[in-house]
Tab-separated table of C-alpha atoms in Angstrom:
chain	number	residue	atom	x	y	z
X	14	MET	CA	106.866	96.945	70.158
X	15	LYS	CA	106.454	96.595	73.761
X	16	LEU	CA	103.497	96.001	75.948
X	17	VAL	CA	102.673	98.606	78.613
X	18	THR	CA	102.274	96.476	81.673
X	19	PHE	CA	100.760	97.168	85.039
X	20	TYR	CA	101.203	93.721	86.980
X	21	GLY	CA	104.483	92.325	87.809
X	22	SER	CA	105.432	89.216	85.803
X	23	ARG	CA	105.087	85.880	87.440
X	24	GLY	CA	107.676	84.225	85.385
X	25	LEU	CA	105.468	81.634	84.012
X	26	ARG	CA	104.362	81.130	80.220
X	27	ILE	CA	100.881	79.506	80.418
X	28	VAL	CA	99.778	77.748	77.316
X	29	ARG	CA	96.648	75.852	78.132
X	30	GLY	CA	93.819	75.788	80.680
X	31	GLU	CA	91.257	73.269	81.765
X	32	GLY	CA	88.807	73.319	84.747
X	33	GLN	CA	90.839	74.122	87.761
X	34	TYR	CA	94.381	73.498	86.025
X	35	VAL	CA	96.909	75.506	83.749
X	36	TRP	CA	99.913	74.169	82.065
X	37	ASP	CA	103.139	76.162	81.191
X	38	ASN	CA	105.182	75.626	78.073
X	39	HIS	CA	107.397	73.033	79.926
X	40	GLY	CA	104.242	71.021	80.195
X	41	GLU	CA	104.190	71.566	83.966
X	42	LYS	CA	100.547	71.424	85.328
X	43	TYR	CA	99.418	74.152	88.011
X	44	LEU	CA	96.493	74.212	90.335
X	45	ASP	CA	95.048	77.505	89.278
X	46	LEU	CA	93.695	79.350	92.566
X	47	HIS	CA	94.133	82.623	91.016
X	48	SER	CA	91.846	82.001	88.084
X	49	GLY	CA	92.454	85.376	86.611
X	50	HIS	CA	91.431	87.379	89.814
X	51	GLY	CA	88.486	85.061	90.050
X	52	VAL	CA	87.219	85.090	86.471
X	53	ALA	CA	87.418	81.250	86.094
X	54	PHE	CA	85.285	80.201	88.873
X	55	LEU	CA	83.464	77.917	86.355
X	56	GLY	CA	86.696	76.395	85.456
X	57	HIS	CA	89.004	77.174	82.445
X	58	ARG	CA	87.063	76.397	79.200
X	59	ASN	CA	83.939	75.215	80.720
X	60	PRO	CA	82.452	72.983	78.198
X	61	LYS	CA	79.158	74.532	78.048
X	62	VAL	CA	80.598	78.168	77.960
X	63	VAL	CA	82.788	77.038	74.842
X	64	GLU	CA	80.065	75.273	73.203
X	65	HIS	CA	77.745	78.381	73.235
X	66	LEU	CA	80.687	80.769	72.293
X	67	LYS	CA	81.582	78.786	69.375
X	68	ARG	CA	78.061	78.624	68.204
X	69	GLN	CA	77.481	82.166	68.398
X	70	LEU	CA	80.753	82.727	66.665
X	71	ASP	CA	79.150	80.981	63.460
X	72	ASN	CA	76.287	83.412	63.560
X	73	ILE	CA	77.430	86.965	64.703
X	74	MET	CA	79.906	88.388	67.177
X	75	THR	CA	79.217	92.112	66.847
X	76	LEU	CA	75.769	94.007	67.257
X	77	THR	CA	74.663	96.593	69.404
X	78	THR	CA	71.637	96.695	71.928
X	79	ALA	CA	69.825	98.973	69.355
X	80	PHE	CA	69.036	95.697	67.490
X	81	ASP	CA	67.019	92.793	68.427
X	82	ILE	CA	68.802	89.106	68.590
X	83	ASP	CA	67.484	85.999	69.794
X	84	VAL	CA	70.462	84.876	72.126
X	85	ARG	CA	69.514	88.151	74.192
X	86	ASP	CA	66.010	86.829	74.947
X	87	GLU	CA	67.607	83.554	75.723
X	88	MET	CA	70.140	85.036	78.126
X	89	LEU	CA	67.394	86.947	79.892
X	90	ARG	CA	65.237	83.718	80.357
X	91	GLU	CA	68.345	81.937	81.868
X	92	ILE	CA	69.433	84.530	84.146
X	93	ASP	CA	65.794	85.785	85.248
X	94	VAL	CA	65.785	83.053	88.043
X	95	LEU	CA	69.071	83.940	89.265
X	96	LYS	CA	68.688	87.758	89.417
X	97	PRO	CA	69.090	89.528	92.878
X	98	ASP	CA	65.697	89.979	94.789
X	99	GLY	CA	63.520	92.407	93.166
X	100	MET	CA	65.951	93.243	90.478
X	101	ASP	CA	64.044	92.754	87.240
X	102	ASN	CA	66.556	94.861	85.045
X	103	ILE	CA	70.123	93.944	83.647
X	104	PHE	CA	72.563	96.009	81.753
X	105	LEU	CA	75.765	94.360	80.465
X	106	LEU	CA	78.933	96.080	80.086
X	107	ASN	CA	82.617	94.631	79.663
X	108	SER	CA	84.269	94.956	83.195
X	109	GLY	CA	83.570	95.237	86.784
X	110	THR	CA	84.844	98.916	86.928
X	111	GLU	CA	82.154	99.773	84.094
X	112	ALA	CA	79.493	98.362	85.931
X	113	VAL	CA	80.350	100.286	89.145
X	114	GLU	CA	80.563	103.470	87.058
X	115	LEU	CA	77.046	102.834	85.919
X	116	SER	CA	75.812	102.176	89.400
X	117	LEU	CA	77.308	105.453	90.661
X	118	LYS	CA	75.914	107.430	87.676
X	119	ALA	CA	72.631	105.760	88.328
X	120	ALA	CA	72.725	106.688	91.990
X	121	ARG	CA	73.404	110.415	91.567
X	122	LYS	CA	70.677	110.687	88.965
X	123	ILE	CA	67.966	108.999	91.146
X	124	THR	CA	68.581	110.507	94.288
X	125	GLY	CA	69.728	114.004	93.029
X	126	ARG	CA	72.452	113.791	95.554
X	127	LYS	CA	76.297	113.944	94.949
X	128	LYS	CA	78.014	112.343	97.874
X	129	PHE	CA	79.123	108.738	98.149
X	130	VAL	CA	80.302	106.727	100.997
X	131	ALA	CA	82.630	103.620	100.817
X	132	PHE	CA	84.650	101.908	103.284
X	133	LYS	CA	88.294	101.571	104.391
X	134	ASN	CA	89.916	98.492	102.582
X	135	SER	CA	87.391	98.616	99.583
X	136	PHE	CA	88.200	98.022	95.983
X	137	HIS	CA	85.778	99.200	93.341
X	138	GLY	CA	87.889	99.654	90.208
X	139	ARG	CA	90.409	101.831	88.465
X	140	THR	CA	88.425	104.054	86.269
X	141	MET	CA	88.077	107.644	87.671
X	142	GLY	CA	84.534	107.119	89.286
X	143	SER	CA	85.355	103.438	90.812
X	144	LEU	CA	88.692	104.503	91.721
X	145	SER	CA	87.216	107.267	93.652
X	146	VAL	CA	85.354	104.983	96.112
X	147	THR	CA	88.488	102.720	96.065
X	148	TRP	CA	90.196	103.192	99.510
X	149	ASN	CA	93.847	102.404	98.803
X	150	LYS	CA	95.770	105.804	98.326
X	151	LYS	CA	98.493	104.147	96.323
X	152	TYR	CA	95.921	103.678	93.584
X	153	ARG	CA	94.007	107.123	94.066
X	154	ASP	CA	96.621	109.673	94.892
X	155	PRO	CA	98.547	109.780	91.466
X	156	PHE	CA	94.972	110.846	89.713
X	157	GLU	CA	93.626	113.165	91.955
X	158	PRO	CA	91.406	115.190	91.927
X	159	LEU	CA	88.875	112.455	91.456
X	160	ILE	CA	84.916	112.547	91.795
X	161	SER	CA	83.831	114.076	95.170
X	162	PRO	CA	82.639	114.387	97.798
X	163	ILE	CA	83.459	111.032	99.323
X	164	GLU	CA	83.664	109.657	102.592
X	165	PHE	CA	85.250	106.435	103.708
X	166	LEU	CA	83.864	104.821	106.974
X	167	ASP	CA	85.416	101.847	108.907
X	168	PHE	CA	84.200	98.310	107.675
X	169	ASN	CA	81.993	96.463	110.041
X	170	ASP	CA	81.888	99.424	112.387
X	171	ILE	CA	78.406	100.066	113.206
X	172	ASP	CA	78.807	103.027	115.220
X	173	GLY	CA	80.431	104.823	112.170
X	174	LEU	CA	77.328	104.311	110.138
X	175	LYS	CA	75.882	107.388	112.123
X	176	LYS	CA	77.860	109.495	110.044
X	177	LEU	CA	75.888	108.783	107.103
X	178	ASP	CA	73.816	112.013	106.008
X	179	ASP	CA	71.147	113.213	103.779
X	180	ASN	CA	73.549	114.483	101.354
X	181	THR	CA	74.482	110.852	100.369
X	182	ALA	CA	73.356	109.607	97.007
X	183	ALA	CA	74.790	105.853	97.912
X	184	VAL	CA	76.827	103.701	99.973
X	185	ILE	CA	78.796	101.069	97.951
X	186	PHE	CA	80.038	97.972	99.731
X	187	GLU	CA	81.645	94.631	99.143
X	188	PRO	CA	79.833	91.941	101.047
X	189	VAL	CA	83.136	90.333	101.153
X	190	GLN	CA	85.890	92.785	100.717
X	191	GLY	CA	88.392	91.088	98.208
X	192	GLU	CA	91.238	93.240	97.309
X	193	GLY	CA	91.368	94.476	100.825
X	194	GLY	CA	92.095	91.080	102.504
X	195	VAL	CA	88.903	88.665	102.131
X	196	ILE	CA	86.914	90.300	104.811
X	197	PRO	CA	83.675	89.476	105.124
X	198	ALA	CA	80.704	91.720	106.345
X	199	THR	CA	79.367	90.749	109.617
X	200	GLN	CA	75.727	90.133	110.053
X	201	GLU	CA	75.168	92.971	112.461
X	202	PHE	CA	77.063	95.408	110.180
X	203	ALA	CA	75.233	94.429	107.016
X	204	LYS	CA	71.759	94.683	108.741
X	205	ALA	CA	72.653	98.122	110.623
X	206	LEU	CA	73.938	99.490	107.011
X	207	ARG	CA	70.742	98.536	105.332
X	208	GLU	CA	68.636	100.223	108.107
X	209	GLU	CA	70.650	103.404	108.085
X	210	THR	CA	70.492	103.718	104.308
X	211	GLU	CA	66.877	103.134	104.149
X	212	LYS	CA	66.132	105.392	106.902
X	213	LYS	CA	67.985	108.423	105.295
X	214	GLY	CA	66.928	107.560	101.662
X	215	ILE	CA	70.449	106.402	100.599
X	216	LEU	CA	70.886	103.751	97.860
X	217	LEU	CA	72.712	100.851	98.818
X	218	ILE	CA	75.002	99.326	96.110
X	219	SER	CA	76.257	95.876	96.706
X	220	ASP	CA	79.495	95.456	94.689
X	221	GLU	CA	79.728	91.827	93.804
X	222	VAL	CA	82.061	91.797	90.787
X	223	GLN	CA	84.176	89.564	92.708
X	224	SER	CA	82.082	87.569	95.459
X	225	GLY	CA	79.041	87.331	93.437
X	226	PHE	CA	77.647	84.325	90.942
X	227	GLY	CA	77.872	81.709	93.392
X	228	ARG	CA	81.476	82.069	94.823
X	229	THR	CA	80.574	82.660	98.475
X	230	GLY	CA	77.902	79.504	98.508
X	231	LYS	CA	74.990	81.928	97.604
X	232	VAL	CA	74.168	83.017	93.874
X	233	TRP	CA	74.791	86.508	95.388
X	234	ALA	CA	77.007	87.415	98.483
X	235	TYR	CA	74.376	89.668	99.944
X	236	GLN	CA	71.966	86.792	100.541
X	237	HIS	CA	74.176	85.585	103.710
X	238	PHE	CA	72.899	88.746	105.297
X	239	SER	CA	69.146	88.632	104.825
X	240	ILE	CA	69.235	92.095	103.527
X	241	LYS	CA	68.256	93.622	99.893
X	242	PRO	CA	70.482	96.118	98.257
X	243	ASP	CA	69.206	98.717	95.905
X	244	ILE	CA	71.458	98.036	92.896
X	245	LEU	CA	74.024	95.094	92.218
X	246	THR	CA	77.117	94.981	90.003
X	247	ALA	CA	78.429	91.488	88.875
X	248	GLY	CA	81.357	90.678	86.814
X	249	LYS	CA	84.321	88.186	86.591
X	250	ALA	CA	82.501	84.777	86.991
X	251	ILE	CA	79.459	85.832	85.076
X	252	GLY	CA	80.649	85.166	81.668
X	253	GLY	CA	82.350	81.894	82.689
X	254	GLY	CA	85.698	83.363	81.387
X	255	PHE	CA	84.426	85.545	78.752
X	256	PRO	CA	84.834	89.668	79.572
X	257	VAL	CA	81.323	90.693	80.749
X	258	SER	CA	79.966	92.582	83.729
X	259	ALA	CA	76.480	93.499	84.717
X	260	VAL	CA	74.322	96.024	86.602
X	261	PHE	CA	71.237	94.784	88.260
X	262	LEU	CA	68.404	97.313	88.790
X	263	PRO	CA	64.910	97.187	90.262
X	264	ASP	CA	61.995	98.778	88.166
X	265	HIS	CA	61.815	102.102	90.068
X	266	ILE	CA	65.559	103.042	89.153
X	267	ALA	CA	65.743	101.489	85.777
X	268	GLU	CA	62.575	103.480	84.835
X	269	LYS	CA	64.425	106.779	85.439
X	270	LEU	CA	67.105	106.081	83.535
X	271	GLY	CA	66.695	107.269	79.717
X	272	GLU	CA	68.505	107.213	76.433
X	273	GLY	CA	71.926	108.690	76.562
X	274	ASP	CA	72.327	108.110	80.151
X	275	HIS	CA	74.854	105.721	79.403
X	276	GLY	CA	76.133	103.493	76.576
X	277	THR	CA	78.713	100.930	75.689
X	278	THR	CA	80.215	99.759	72.255
X	279	TYR	CA	80.829	96.191	73.222
X	280	GLY	CA	78.610	95.770	76.011
X	281	GLY	CA	75.991	93.057	75.566
X	282	ASN	CA	77.627	91.859	72.391
X	283	PRO	CA	76.297	88.462	71.214
X	284	MET	CA	79.397	86.738	72.346
X	285	ALA	CA	78.781	88.120	75.924
X	286	LEU	CA	75.232	87.214	75.845
X	287	ALA	CA	75.993	83.605	74.736
X	288	ALA	CA	78.587	83.493	77.507
X	289	VAL	CA	76.088	84.780	80.353
X	290	LYS	CA	73.514	82.312	79.159
X	291	ALA	CA	75.821	79.393	79.305
X	292	ALA	CA	77.272	80.363	82.713
X	293	SER	CA	73.755	80.570	83.942
X	294	GLU	CA	72.899	77.244	82.773
X	295	VAL	CA	76.273	75.932	84.438
X	296	LEU	CA	75.371	77.402	87.740
X	297	LYS	CA	71.929	75.985	87.982
X	298	GLU	CA	72.500	72.731	86.415
X	299	GLU	CA	75.568	71.951	88.415
X	300	LYS	CA	74.226	73.499	91.619
X	301	VAL	CA	77.360	75.490	91.788
X	302	PRO	CA	76.652	77.624	94.724
X	303	GLU	CA	75.942	74.687	96.849
X	304	GLN	CA	79.205	73.061	95.863
X	305	ALA	CA	80.866	76.312	96.619
X	306	ALA	CA	79.564	76.074	100.211
X	307	ILE	CA	80.361	72.678	100.658
X	308	LYS	CA	84.030	72.740	99.261
X	309	GLY	CA	84.657	76.242	101.066
X	310	ASN	CA	83.671	74.802	104.347
X	311	THR	CA	86.022	71.825	103.675
X	312	PHE	CA	88.966	73.926	102.369
X	313	ILE	CA	88.727	76.423	105.031
X	314	LYS	CA	88.612	73.527	107.670
X	315	MET	CA	91.559	71.844	105.896
X	316	ILE	CA	93.535	75.079	106.178
X	317	LYS	CA	92.896	75.987	109.716
X	318	GLU	CA	93.855	72.312	110.807
X	319	ALA	CA	97.134	72.513	108.882
X	320	LEU	CA	98.289	75.845	110.198
X	321	VAL	CA	97.356	75.815	113.527
X	322	ASP	CA	101.279	75.612	114.511
X	323	PHE	CA	102.236	78.688	112.673
X	324	ARG	CA	103.001	81.512	114.698
X	325	SER	CA	102.792	83.986	111.712
X	326	VAL	CA	99.066	82.932	110.740
X	327	ARG	CA	96.825	85.685	112.089
X	328	GLU	CA	93.661	84.338	110.939
X	329	VAL	CA	91.886	82.156	107.990
X	330	ARG	CA	88.606	83.627	106.941
X	331	GLY	CA	86.295	83.894	103.984
X	332	LEU	CA	83.005	82.562	102.593
X	333	GLY	CA	82.466	79.696	100.215
X	334	LEU	CA	85.564	79.496	97.867
X	335	MET	CA	86.533	83.135	98.453
X	336	ILE	CA	89.297	82.482	101.130
X	337	GLY	CA	92.076	84.594	102.689
X	338	VAL	CA	94.884	83.431	104.825
X	339	ASP	CA	96.161	86.514	106.944
X	340	LEU	CA	99.736	86.515	107.740
X	341	ARG	CA	101.749	88.563	110.368
X	342	LEU	CA	104.314	88.813	107.558
X	343	ASN	CA	104.581	89.830	104.017
X	344	PRO	CA	103.037	86.949	102.196
X	345	GLY	CA	105.317	87.440	98.981
X	346	THR	CA	107.461	84.544	100.072
X	347	THR	CA	104.668	82.350	100.821
X	348	ILE	CA	102.897	83.306	97.195
X	349	LYS	CA	106.225	82.493	95.466
X	350	VAL	CA	106.814	79.125	97.374
X	351	LEU	CA	102.904	78.277	96.454
X	352	GLN	CA	103.795	78.973	92.652
X	353	ASP	CA	107.056	76.789	93.138
X	354	ASN	CA	105.067	73.959	94.146
X	355	ARG	CA	102.664	74.394	91.238
X	356	VAL	CA	99.930	76.247	92.986
X	357	LEU	CA	98.864	79.731	91.730
X	358	SER	CA	97.342	82.100	94.450
X	359	LEU	CA	97.363	86.057	94.884
X	360	LYS	CA	98.015	88.665	97.230
X	361	ALA	CA	95.047	90.631	99.082
X	362	GLY	CA	95.421	93.823	101.137
X	363	LEU	CA	99.021	93.987	102.875
X	364	SER	CA	99.354	90.633	104.411
X	365	THR	CA	96.888	88.192	102.987
X	366	VAL	CA	97.339	85.240	100.654
X	367	ARG	CA	94.044	84.651	98.629
X	368	PHE	CA	92.393	81.622	96.934
X	369	LEU	CA	89.782	82.138	94.428
X	370	SER	CA	89.289	78.456	93.638
X	371	PRO	CA	87.194	77.152	90.631
X	372	TYR	CA	84.046	75.362	91.842
X	373	VAL	CA	85.530	72.015	90.203
X	374	ILE	CA	88.310	71.948	92.808
X	375	SER	CA	88.570	68.347	94.354
X	376	ASN	CA	89.664	67.342	97.956
X	377	GLN	CA	92.835	66.032	96.555
X	378	ASP	CA	93.570	69.373	95.085
X	379	MET	CA	92.841	71.088	98.281
X	380	GLU	CA	95.497	68.794	99.849
X	381	TRP	CA	98.042	69.799	97.102
X	382	ALA	CA	97.314	73.369	98.023
X	383	VAL	CA	97.440	72.877	101.823
X	384	ASP	CA	100.660	71.065	101.739
X	385	ALA	CA	102.218	74.008	99.396
X	386	LEU	CA	100.874	76.736	101.754
X	387	ARG	CA	102.534	74.941	104.790
X	388	LYS	CA	105.836	74.992	102.921
X	389	GLY	CA	105.458	78.551	101.836
X	390	ILE	CA	104.437	79.832	105.234
X	391	ALA	CA	107.332	77.740	106.867
X	392	GLU	CA	110.024	79.352	104.485
X	393	THR	CA	108.323	82.868	105.098
X	394	GLU	CA	108.863	82.300	108.911
X	395	GLY	CA	112.402	81.064	108.335
X	396	LYS	CA	113.359	83.928	106.471
X	397	LYS	CA	112.054	86.400	109.140
X	398	ALA	CA	113.760	84.404	111.905
X	399	SER	CA	117.030	84.701	110.048
């Protein structure tokens, strides 16, 4: 039997993970700044998450939301103080793309409109609805026709927002574009986007599957921009490593969704509830967003200082521990050299090396990563020159 694979092999057999590190089958230790596309933000095998999962496993691991269970009430209490502004309702699913699907369905039902607006370089998922609002044609073209109408506008272009019209159900945006190149929204753009959508009765969906739950230095990335979205999607870090996602909704939207409008077999299962409860406790007790803000600033500063003499470095950007190093060359060689020096990273956009660090990263780890990054870029420039 062969496994169908959609990702190229990295040539490593990983056997163990702990905190910000993983080990391969030869006992080699790696600094994991890939972290499963950002899932392991709270660290591999976070002790509190593991403890809660083991405890729940001893009780019951499968139960639909049609039945009551104590761990759900406990999860709701823990996440209540972390919820996005004005959003008193949450629905749990299994993955980020599922959360986006529900947000799009809700927007169409609530507004009665059909059109969606997204942004160039956006990434929202690979199922048919979320894929429809994902920019990269490489992902979309083989599966057309997707849902329509969809319009893509330039990210961070305020003038382009004038194209929003009264037929639009929702605008979906990432406060920090991840897959597209680690590109934060500007303050001016985010403010104009909120003003324009409110003026035309358009819902604003903040897709924080990658950027949310403390990674950028705030619990939610939109909080950097002094705006309030209408719907928020979360995933990856919210389960502390366990597969779970969430859609947060205000009362005026949640009250208009009824039985049968959506559903899920595994969403909100007892194990996921335990994971979200534990992750929420960790976020508060360890002051994770504050740590991400401080460590992110330190890491970005170290990277900028270390790369100042490299002609191929276009920009170092990010928020908190969501960091991108944009190159004028293909980053493939740099990412390989990083791995050869036991630092795992990933690509974003066409030319960006992306670091999605666990919040437990230390200054010594950062020095390790920066040294490997310098070697990688040096080799990349050398290959280009030759």
